[in-house]
mmCIF file of C-alpha atoms (C1' of nucleotides) in Angstrom:
data_model
loop_
_atom_site.group_PDB
_atom_site.id
_atom_site.type_symbol
_atom_site.label_atom_id
_atom_site.label_comp_id
_atom_site.label_asym_id
_atom_site.label_seq_id
_atom_site.Cartn_x
_atom_site.Cartn_y
_atom_site.Cartn_z
ATOM 1 C CA MET E 1463 -7.182 13.776 -13.536
ATOM 2 C CA LYS E 1464 -5.512 13.015 -10.217
ATOM 3 C CA LEU E 1465 -5.122 9.423 -9.090
ATOM 4 C CA VAL E 1466 -3.908 8.620 -5.587
ATOM 5 C CA THR E 1467 -2.724 5.517 -3.745
ATOM 6 C CA TRP E 1468 -2.553 5.642 0.041
ATOM 7 C CA ASN E 1469 -2.105 3.034 2.758
ATOM 8 C CA LEU E 1470 -4.177 4.657 5.513
ATOM 9 C CA ASN E 1471 -3.476 2.063 8.240
ATOM 10 C CA SER E 1472 -7.099 2.063 9.511
ATOM 11 C CA ILE E 1473 -9.577 4.329 7.751
ATOM 12 C CA ARG E 1474 -11.528 4.740 10.997
ATOM 13 C CA MET E 1475 -8.509 6.196 12.807
ATOM 14 C CA ARG E 1476 -7.577 8.353 9.819
ATOM 15 C CA MET E 1477 -10.989 9.589 8.663
ATOM 16 C CA ALA E 1478 -10.840 13.211 9.923
ATOM 17 C CA ARG E 1479 -7.422 13.862 8.400
ATOM 18 C CA PHE E 1480 -8.314 11.932 5.265
ATOM 19 C CA VAL E 1481 -11.462 13.976 4.600
ATOM 20 C CA ALA E 1482 -9.563 17.246 5.095
ATOM 21 C CA TRP E 1483 -6.926 16.007 2.660
ATOM 22 C CA LEU E 1484 -9.550 15.017 0.063
ATOM 23 C CA GLU E 1485 -11.222 18.427 0.305
ATOM 24 C CA ARG E 1486 -7.893 20.160 -0.190
ATOM 25 C CA GLU E 1487 -6.431 17.954 -2.940
ATOM 26 C CA GLN E 1488 -9.647 17.073 -4.793
ATOM 27 C CA PRO E 1489 -8.371 13.797 -6.302
ATOM 28 C CA ASP E 1490 -10.509 12.024 -8.904
ATOM 29 C CA VAL E 1491 -9.565 8.433 -8.047
ATOM 30 C CA VAL E 1492 -8.256 7.175 -4.691
ATOM 31 C CA CYS E 1493 -6.955 3.661 -4.015
ATOM 32 C CA LEU E 1494 -6.771 2.786 -0.323
ATOM 33 C CA GLN E 1495 -5.019 -0.026 1.534
ATOM 34 C CA GLU E 1496 -5.082 -1.341 5.095
ATOM 35 C CA THR E 1497 -8.555 0.016 5.735
ATOM 36 C CA LYS E 1498 -8.814 -2.584 8.535
ATOM 37 C CA VAL E 1499 -12.597 -2.732 8.635
ATOM 38 C CA GLU E 1500 -15.390 -4.885 7.278
ATOM 39 C CA ASP E 1501 -17.468 -3.308 4.504
ATOM 40 C CA ALA E 1502 -20.415 -2.667 6.838
ATOM 41 C CA GLY E 1503 -18.191 -0.455 9.017
ATOM 42 C CA PHE E 1504 -16.563 1.468 6.155
ATOM 43 C CA PRO E 1505 -17.457 5.202 6.122
ATOM 44 C CA THR E 1506 -19.093 4.910 2.703
ATOM 45 C CA ALA E 1507 -21.894 7.420 3.380
ATOM 46 C CA GLU E 1508 -19.479 10.177 4.449
ATOM 47 C CA LEU E 1509 -17.406 9.718 1.305
ATOM 48 C CA THR E 1510 -20.503 9.586 -0.883
ATOM 49 C CA LYS E 1511 -21.493 12.970 0.547
ATOM 50 C CA LEU E 1512 -18.144 14.310 -0.640
ATOM 51 C CA GLY E 1513 -19.044 13.227 -4.166
ATOM 52 C CA TYR E 1514 -17.254 9.883 -4.391
ATOM 53 C CA HIS E 1515 -18.450 6.562 -5.699
ATOM 54 C CA VAL E 1516 -17.095 3.918 -3.327
ATOM 55 C CA ALA E 1517 -16.163 0.253 -3.768
ATOM 56 C CA THR E 1518 -14.842 -1.633 -0.755
ATOM 57 C CA PHE E 1519 -13.320 -5.002 0.004
ATOM 58 C CA GLY E 1520 -12.593 -5.230 3.696
ATOM 59 C CA GLN E 1521 -12.179 -7.710 6.495
ATOM 60 C CA ARG E 1522 -11.959 -7.588 10.274
ATOM 61 C CA SER E 1523 -8.718 -6.197 11.814
ATOM 62 C CA TYR E 1524 -6.305 -6.677 8.920
ATOM 63 C CA ASN E 1525 -5.792 -5.746 5.272
ATOM 64 C CA GLY E 1526 -8.741 -4.195 3.419
ATOM 65 C CA VAL E 1527 -8.737 -2.222 0.154
ATOM 66 C CA ALA E 1528 -11.084 0.290 -1.458
ATOM 67 C CA ILE E 1529 -11.431 2.523 -4.505
ATOM 68 C CA LEU E 1530 -13.072 5.969 -4.551
ATOM 69 C CA SER E 1531 -13.883 7.847 -7.745
ATOM 70 C CA THR E 1532 -15.691 10.985 -8.825
ATOM 71 C CA GLN E 1533 -17.056 8.906 -11.733
ATOM 72 C CA PRO E 1534 -18.971 5.610 -11.459
ATOM 73 C CA LEU E 1535 -16.987 2.468 -10.641
ATOM 74 C CA VAL E 1536 -17.815 -0.133 -13.278
ATOM 75 C CA ASP E 1537 -17.009 -3.869 -13.421
ATOM 76 C CA VAL E 1538 -15.842 -3.979 -9.804
ATOM 77 C CA THR E 1539 -13.999 -7.190 -8.955
ATOM 78 C CA ARG E 1540 -12.525 -8.442 -5.702
ATOM 79 C CA ARG E 1541 -9.698 -10.966 -5.120
ATOM 80 C CA PHE E 1542 -7.806 -12.543 -8.004
ATOM 81 C CA GLY E 1543 -10.925 -14.396 -9.092
ATOM 82 C CA GLU E 1544 -8.978 -17.623 -9.299
ATOM 83 C CA ASP E 1545 -10.256 -21.051 -8.269
ATOM 84 C CA PRO E 1546 -12.111 -20.600 -4.953
ATOM 85 C CA GLN E 1547 -9.791 -23.255 -3.488
ATOM 86 C CA ASP E 1548 -6.932 -20.764 -3.975
ATOM 87 C CA ASP E 1549 -8.700 -18.007 -2.041
ATOM 88 C CA ASP E 1550 -6.834 -17.372 1.199
ATOM 89 C CA GLY E 1551 -9.503 -15.056 2.649
ATOM 90 C CA ASP E 1552 -7.260 -11.978 2.597
ATOM 91 C CA ALA E 1553 -8.835 -8.721 1.346
ATOM 92 C CA ARG E 1554 -5.917 -7.422 -0.750
ATOM 93 C CA VAL E 1555 -7.173 -6.848 -4.293
ATOM 94 C CA ILE E 1556 -9.992 -4.728 -5.715
ATOM 95 C CA ALA E 1557 -10.340 -3.458 -9.268
ATOM 96 C CA ALA E 1558 -12.726 -1.217 -11.171
ATOM 97 C CA THR E 1559 -13.011 0.723 -14.398
ATOM 98 C CA THR E 1560 -13.459 4.478 -13.973
ATOM 99 C CA HIS E 1561 -12.483 7.635 -15.883
ATOM 100 C CA GLY E 1562 -11.796 5.302 -18.811
ATOM 101 C CA ILE E 1563 -9.032 3.489 -16.930
ATOM 102 C CA ARG E 1564 -8.903 -0.006 -15.465
ATOM 103 C CA VAL E 1565 -7.640 0.525 -11.915
ATOM 104 C CA VAL E 1566 -6.222 -2.326 -9.809
ATOM 105 C CA CYS E 1567 -5.667 -1.524 -6.117
ATOM 106 C CA LEU E 1568 -3.280 -3.829 -4.229
ATOM 107 C CA TYR E 1569 -2.143 -4.492 -0.705
ATOM 108 C CA VAL E 1570 0.758 -6.893 -1.210
ATOM 109 C CA PRO E 1571 1.561 -9.248 1.706
ATOM 110 C CA ASN E 1572 4.268 -7.835 3.977
ATOM 111 C CA GLY E 1573 6.254 -11.051 4.374
ATOM 112 C CA GLN E 1574 7.507 -10.125 7.885
ATOM 113 C CA GLU E 1575 11.064 -11.452 7.429
ATOM 114 C CA LEU E 1576 12.973 -13.716 5.093
ATOM 115 C CA THR E 1577 12.768 -16.691 7.465
ATOM 116 C CA SER E 1578 9.008 -16.387 8.000
ATOM 117 C CA ASP E 1579 6.624 -18.723 6.229
ATOM 118 C CA LYS E 1580 4.886 -15.511 5.152
ATOM 119 C CA TYR E 1581 7.895 -14.755 2.921
ATOM 120 C CA PRO E 1582 7.439 -17.582 0.365
ATOM 121 C CA TYR E 1583 3.712 -16.779 0.486
ATOM 122 C CA LYS E 1584 4.533 -13.201 -0.521
ATOM 123 C CA LEU E 1585 6.782 -14.330 -3.389
ATOM 124 C CA ALA E 1586 4.108 -16.733 -4.653
ATOM 125 C CA TRP E 1587 1.493 -13.973 -4.366
ATOM 126 C CA PHE E 1588 3.259 -12.036 -7.110
ATOM 127 C CA GLY E 1589 2.953 -15.083 -9.368
ATOM 128 C CA ARG E 1590 -0.789 -15.154 -8.721
ATOM 129 C CA LEU E 1591 -0.911 -11.414 -9.431
ATOM 130 C CA ARG E 1592 0.842 -11.849 -12.781
ATOM 131 C CA ALA E 1593 -1.556 -14.660 -13.744
ATOM 132 C CA TYR E 1594 -4.467 -12.412 -12.743
ATOM 133 C CA LEU E 1595 -3.199 -9.595 -14.977
ATOM 134 C CA ASP E 1596 -2.678 -12.022 -17.862
ATOM 135 C CA ARG E 1597 -6.275 -13.234 -17.461
ATOM 136 C CA THR E 1598 -7.989 -9.880 -17.032
ATOM 137 C CA ALA E 1599 -6.013 -7.199 -18.901
ATOM 138 C CA LYS E 1600 -3.812 -6.417 -21.876
ATOM 139 C CA PRO E 1601 -0.610 -4.339 -21.943
ATOM 140 C CA THR E 1602 -2.261 -2.155 -24.585
ATOM 141 C CA ASP E 1603 -5.119 -1.264 -22.205
ATOM 142 C CA PRO E 1604 -5.193 1.993 -20.267
ATOM 143 C CA LEU E 1605 -4.375 0.194 -16.999
ATOM 144 C CA VAL E 1606 -3.159 1.409 -13.623
ATOM 145 C CA VAL E 1607 -1.900 -1.049 -11.012
ATOM 146 C CA CYS E 1608 -1.095 0.662 -7.738
ATOM 147 C CA GLY E 1609 -0.892 0.212 -4.020
ATOM 148 C CA ASP E 1610 1.342 -0.797 -1.151
ATOM 149 C CA MET E 1611 3.702 -3.142 -2.972
ATOM 150 C CA ASN E 1612 5.696 -3.883 0.228
ATOM 151 C CA VAL E 1613 8.795 -4.070 -2.013
ATOM 152 C CA THR E 1614 11.331 -1.395 -2.900
ATOM 153 C CA PRO E 1615 11.840 -1.654 -6.685
ATOM 154 C CA ASP E 1616 15.601 -1.024 -6.271
ATOM 155 C CA ASP E 1617 18.213 0.603 -4.019
ATOM 156 C CA ARG E 1618 17.244 4.106 -5.115
ATOM 157 C CA ASP E 1619 14.090 3.523 -3.098
ATOM 158 C CA VAL E 1620 15.886 2.810 0.188
ATOM 159 C CA TRP E 1621 17.267 5.414 2.593
ATOM 160 C CA SER E 1622 20.161 3.104 3.491
ATOM 161 C CA PRO E 1623 20.708 0.237 1.048
ATOM 162 C CA GLU E 1624 23.514 -0.988 3.316
ATOM 163 C CA LYS E 1625 21.332 -1.280 6.422
ATOM 164 C CA TRP E 1626 18.441 -2.757 4.437
ATOM 165 C CA LYS E 1627 20.503 -5.223 2.384
ATOM 166 C CA ASP E 1628 18.735 -8.621 2.305
ATOM 167 C CA GLN E 1629 16.046 -7.308 4.672
ATOM 168 C CA ILE E 1630 12.327 -7.624 4.059
ATOM 169 C CA HIS E 1631 11.083 -5.190 1.366
ATOM 170 C CA CYS E 1632 14.572 -5.108 -0.187
ATOM 171 C CA SER E 1633 15.638 -8.699 -0.907
ATOM 172 C CA ALA E 1634 16.542 -9.797 -4.428
ATOM 173 C CA PRO E 1635 13.791 -12.460 -4.618
ATOM 174 C CA GLU E 1636 11.146 -9.851 -3.714
ATOM 175 C CA ARG E 1637 12.432 -7.461 -6.349
ATOM 176 C CA ALA E 1638 12.475 -10.288 -8.906
ATOM 177 C CA ALA E 1639 8.904 -11.177 -7.944
ATOM 178 C CA LEU E 1640 7.820 -7.559 -8.403
ATOM 179 C CA GLN E 1641 9.519 -7.627 -11.782
ATOM 180 C CA THR E 1642 7.451 -10.628 -12.851
ATOM 181 C CA MET E 1643 4.484 -8.317 -12.392
ATOM 182 C CA THR E 1644 5.969 -5.335 -14.251
ATOM 183 C CA GLU E 1645 7.040 -7.575 -17.135
ATOM 184 C CA PHE E 1646 3.346 -7.812 -17.941
ATOM 185 C CA GLY E 1647 3.879 -4.337 -19.379
ATOM 186 C CA LEU E 1648 3.836 -1.921 -16.467
ATOM 187 C CA VAL E 1649 6.043 1.074 -15.724
ATOM 188 C CA ASP E 1650 6.696 2.708 -12.334
ATOM 189 C CA LEU E 1651 5.316 6.206 -13.042
ATOM 190 C CA PHE E 1652 7.402 7.913 -10.361
ATOM 191 C CA ARG E 1653 10.696 6.305 -11.398
ATOM 192 C CA GLU E 1654 9.994 6.893 -15.101
ATOM 193 C CA LYS E 1655 9.639 10.622 -14.430
ATOM 194 C CA TYR E 1656 12.378 10.998 -11.831
ATOM 195 C CA PRO E 1657 15.216 8.506 -12.468
ATOM 196 C CA ASP E 1658 17.529 10.094 -9.890
ATOM 197 C CA THR E 1659 15.161 11.189 -7.144
ATOM 198 C CA ARG E 1660 15.323 9.423 -3.812
ATOM 199 C CA ALA E 1661 11.967 9.783 -2.086
ATOM 200 C CA TRP E 1662 10.077 7.673 0.432
ATOM 201 C CA SER E 1663 6.419 6.773 0.925
ATOM 202 C CA TRP E 1664 6.724 4.893 4.229
ATOM 203 C CA TRP E 1665 8.518 5.597 7.499
ATOM 204 C CA ASP E 1666 8.426 3.159 10.428
ATOM 205 C CA TYR E 1667 6.411 4.383 13.404
ATOM 206 C CA ARG E 1668 9.099 3.026 15.696
ATOM 207 C CA GLY E 1669 12.038 5.192 16.585
ATOM 208 C CA VAL E 1670 13.087 8.337 14.748
ATOM 209 C CA SER E 1671 12.647 7.192 11.161
ATOM 210 C CA PHE E 1672 10.391 10.019 10.016
ATOM 211 C CA PHE E 1673 12.268 12.648 12.012
ATOM 212 C CA LYS E 1674 15.509 11.516 10.349
ATOM 213 C CA ASP E 1675 13.796 10.880 7.001
ATOM 214 C CA GLN E 1676 14.753 7.210 7.040
ATOM 215 C CA GLY E 1677 12.117 5.686 4.788
ATOM 216 C CA LEU E 1678 11.369 3.407 1.889
ATOM 217 C CA ARG E 1679 9.445 3.904 -1.349
ATOM 218 C CA ILE E 1680 7.091 0.920 -1.333
ATOM 219 C CA ASP E 1681 3.850 2.621 -2.444
ATOM 220 C CA VAL E 1682 3.897 2.692 -6.224
ATOM 221 C CA ILE E 1683 1.645 3.618 -9.134
ATOM 222 C CA PHE E 1684 2.332 1.520 -12.220
ATOM 223 C CA GLY E 1685 0.812 2.174 -15.629
ATOM 224 C CA THR E 1686 0.777 0.662 -19.083
ATOM 225 C CA LYS E 1687 2.409 2.605 -21.917
ATOM 226 C CA SER E 1688 -0.710 4.574 -22.806
ATOM 227 C CA ILE E 1689 -0.895 5.743 -19.176
ATOM 228 C CA VAL E 1690 2.816 6.609 -19.074
ATOM 229 C CA ASP E 1691 2.364 8.785 -22.159
ATOM 230 C CA ARG E 1692 -0.480 10.691 -20.454
ATOM 231 C CA THR E 1693 1.217 11.145 -17.059
ATOM 232 C CA THR E 1694 2.338 14.718 -16.439
ATOM 233 C CA SER E 1695 3.452 14.514 -12.815
ATOM 234 C CA VAL E 1696 3.943 12.136 -9.901
ATOM 235 C CA ALA E 1697 4.355 13.305 -6.308
ATOM 236 C CA ILE E 1698 4.575 11.901 -2.804
ATOM 237 C CA ASP E 1699 2.866 14.119 -0.231
ATOM 238 C CA ARG E 1700 5.163 13.626 2.742
ATOM 239 C CA THR E 1701 3.410 16.421 4.655
ATOM 240 C CA ALA E 1702 0.538 13.950 5.157
ATOM 241 C CA ARG E 1703 2.899 11.825 7.294
ATOM 242 C CA LYS E 1704 3.483 14.642 9.790
ATOM 243 C CA GLY E 1705 1.920 15.124 13.199
ATOM 244 C CA GLN E 1706 -0.630 13.298 15.310
ATOM 245 C CA ASP E 1707 -2.904 10.605 13.894
ATOM 246 C CA ALA E 1708 -0.935 10.245 10.663
ATOM 247 C CA SER E 1709 -0.630 6.952 8.806
ATOM 248 C CA ASP E 1710 2.893 5.568 8.538
ATOM 249 C CA HIS E 1711 2.475 5.895 4.744
ATOM 250 C CA ALA E 1712 2.230 9.046 2.616
ATOM 251 C CA PRO E 1713 -0.091 9.298 -0.405
ATOM 252 C CA VAL E 1714 1.336 9.045 -3.916
ATOM 253 C CA ILE E 1715 -0.390 11.242 -6.504
ATOM 254 C CA ALA E 1716 -0.223 10.875 -10.285
ATOM 255 C CA THR E 1717 -1.687 13.448 -12.668
ATOM 256 C CA ILE E 1718 -2.880 11.735 -15.838
ATOM 257 C CA ASP E 1719 -4.201 13.862 -18.731
ATOM 258 C "C1'" DA M 586 21.047 -5.290 22.088
ATOM 259 C "C1'" DT M 587 15.510 -8.309 18.804
ATOM 260 C "C1'" DG M 588 14.348 -3.041 20.601
ATOM 261 C "C1'" DG M 589 11.083 0.728 19.026
ATOM 262 C "C1'" DT M 590 5.234 2.490 17.883
ATOM 263 C "C1'" DA M 591 0.640 1.827 16.143
ATOM 264 C "C1'" DG M 592 -4.020 -0.540 15.295
ATOM 265 C "C1'" DC M 593 -7.204 -4.043 16.360
ATOM 266 C "C1'" DG M 594 -9.683 -5.847 19.988
ATOM 267 C "C1'" DC M 595 -8.902 -8.022 24.143
ATOM 268 C "C1'" DT M 596 -4.277 -11.451 24.048
ATOM 269 C "C1'" DG M 597 -1.168 -11.365 21.036
ATOM 270 C "C1'" DC M 598 -0.761 -10.716 16.093
ATOM 271 C "C1'" DT M 599 0.549 -7.895 12.283
ATOM 272 C "C1'" DA M 600 3.151 -4.385 10.411
#
DNA sequence: ATGGTAGCGCTGCTA
């Protein structure tokens, strides 16, 4: 089965291209980020017509996540489910069980820059994520955690480690925070398969970054060991980044037997 | 040299 993660940067702006892509690629599970719409405005009916079960967790203007699946979405949860006092109102986490796999779809806070107050918030968010995984899953489960991590796991995931040194998405504290999540028992499926491949999933809209292939790999599919053992391929479809009305992110596709 | 582009929604914030 094919599982996809894709930051669409507004599902309403992307819908025509997205539907064409779904019809061509026929994925079984799709995790979406930055849908940027409240649930009432999400194109659920159109996707249902294409044969997908749909679970959404959106908000006005910012953030927003969703999961599509050709099989029913069971035990759908939204947020970390921590003490309501800890809820910040951001729609960044949705999870469901489908195709026999627990799927967690994430839109990690961007952080803006290292001096922003959003940066310590981002670092702390990974601690909340780890606590959430500890509460709700086991490393022996068939578990996928995927999404826009807004962190490059290491310098292999950066077009110019020199230019990006100590910049947002690439700082050591962010990478350490991401590691607190993976130490739950998660493996980066792309990096496991391709230790030496340098490939990007995001290119800045500004300037010539896509034209010059100056990108970062920040969209990642992680899996527990049982998922790693079943994964036959992982690909980033950079053609989806080309042309008019493209998201600034490309979809990442894992094939899991 | 703090640019540059895109989306939301209506002024500036977020990325």
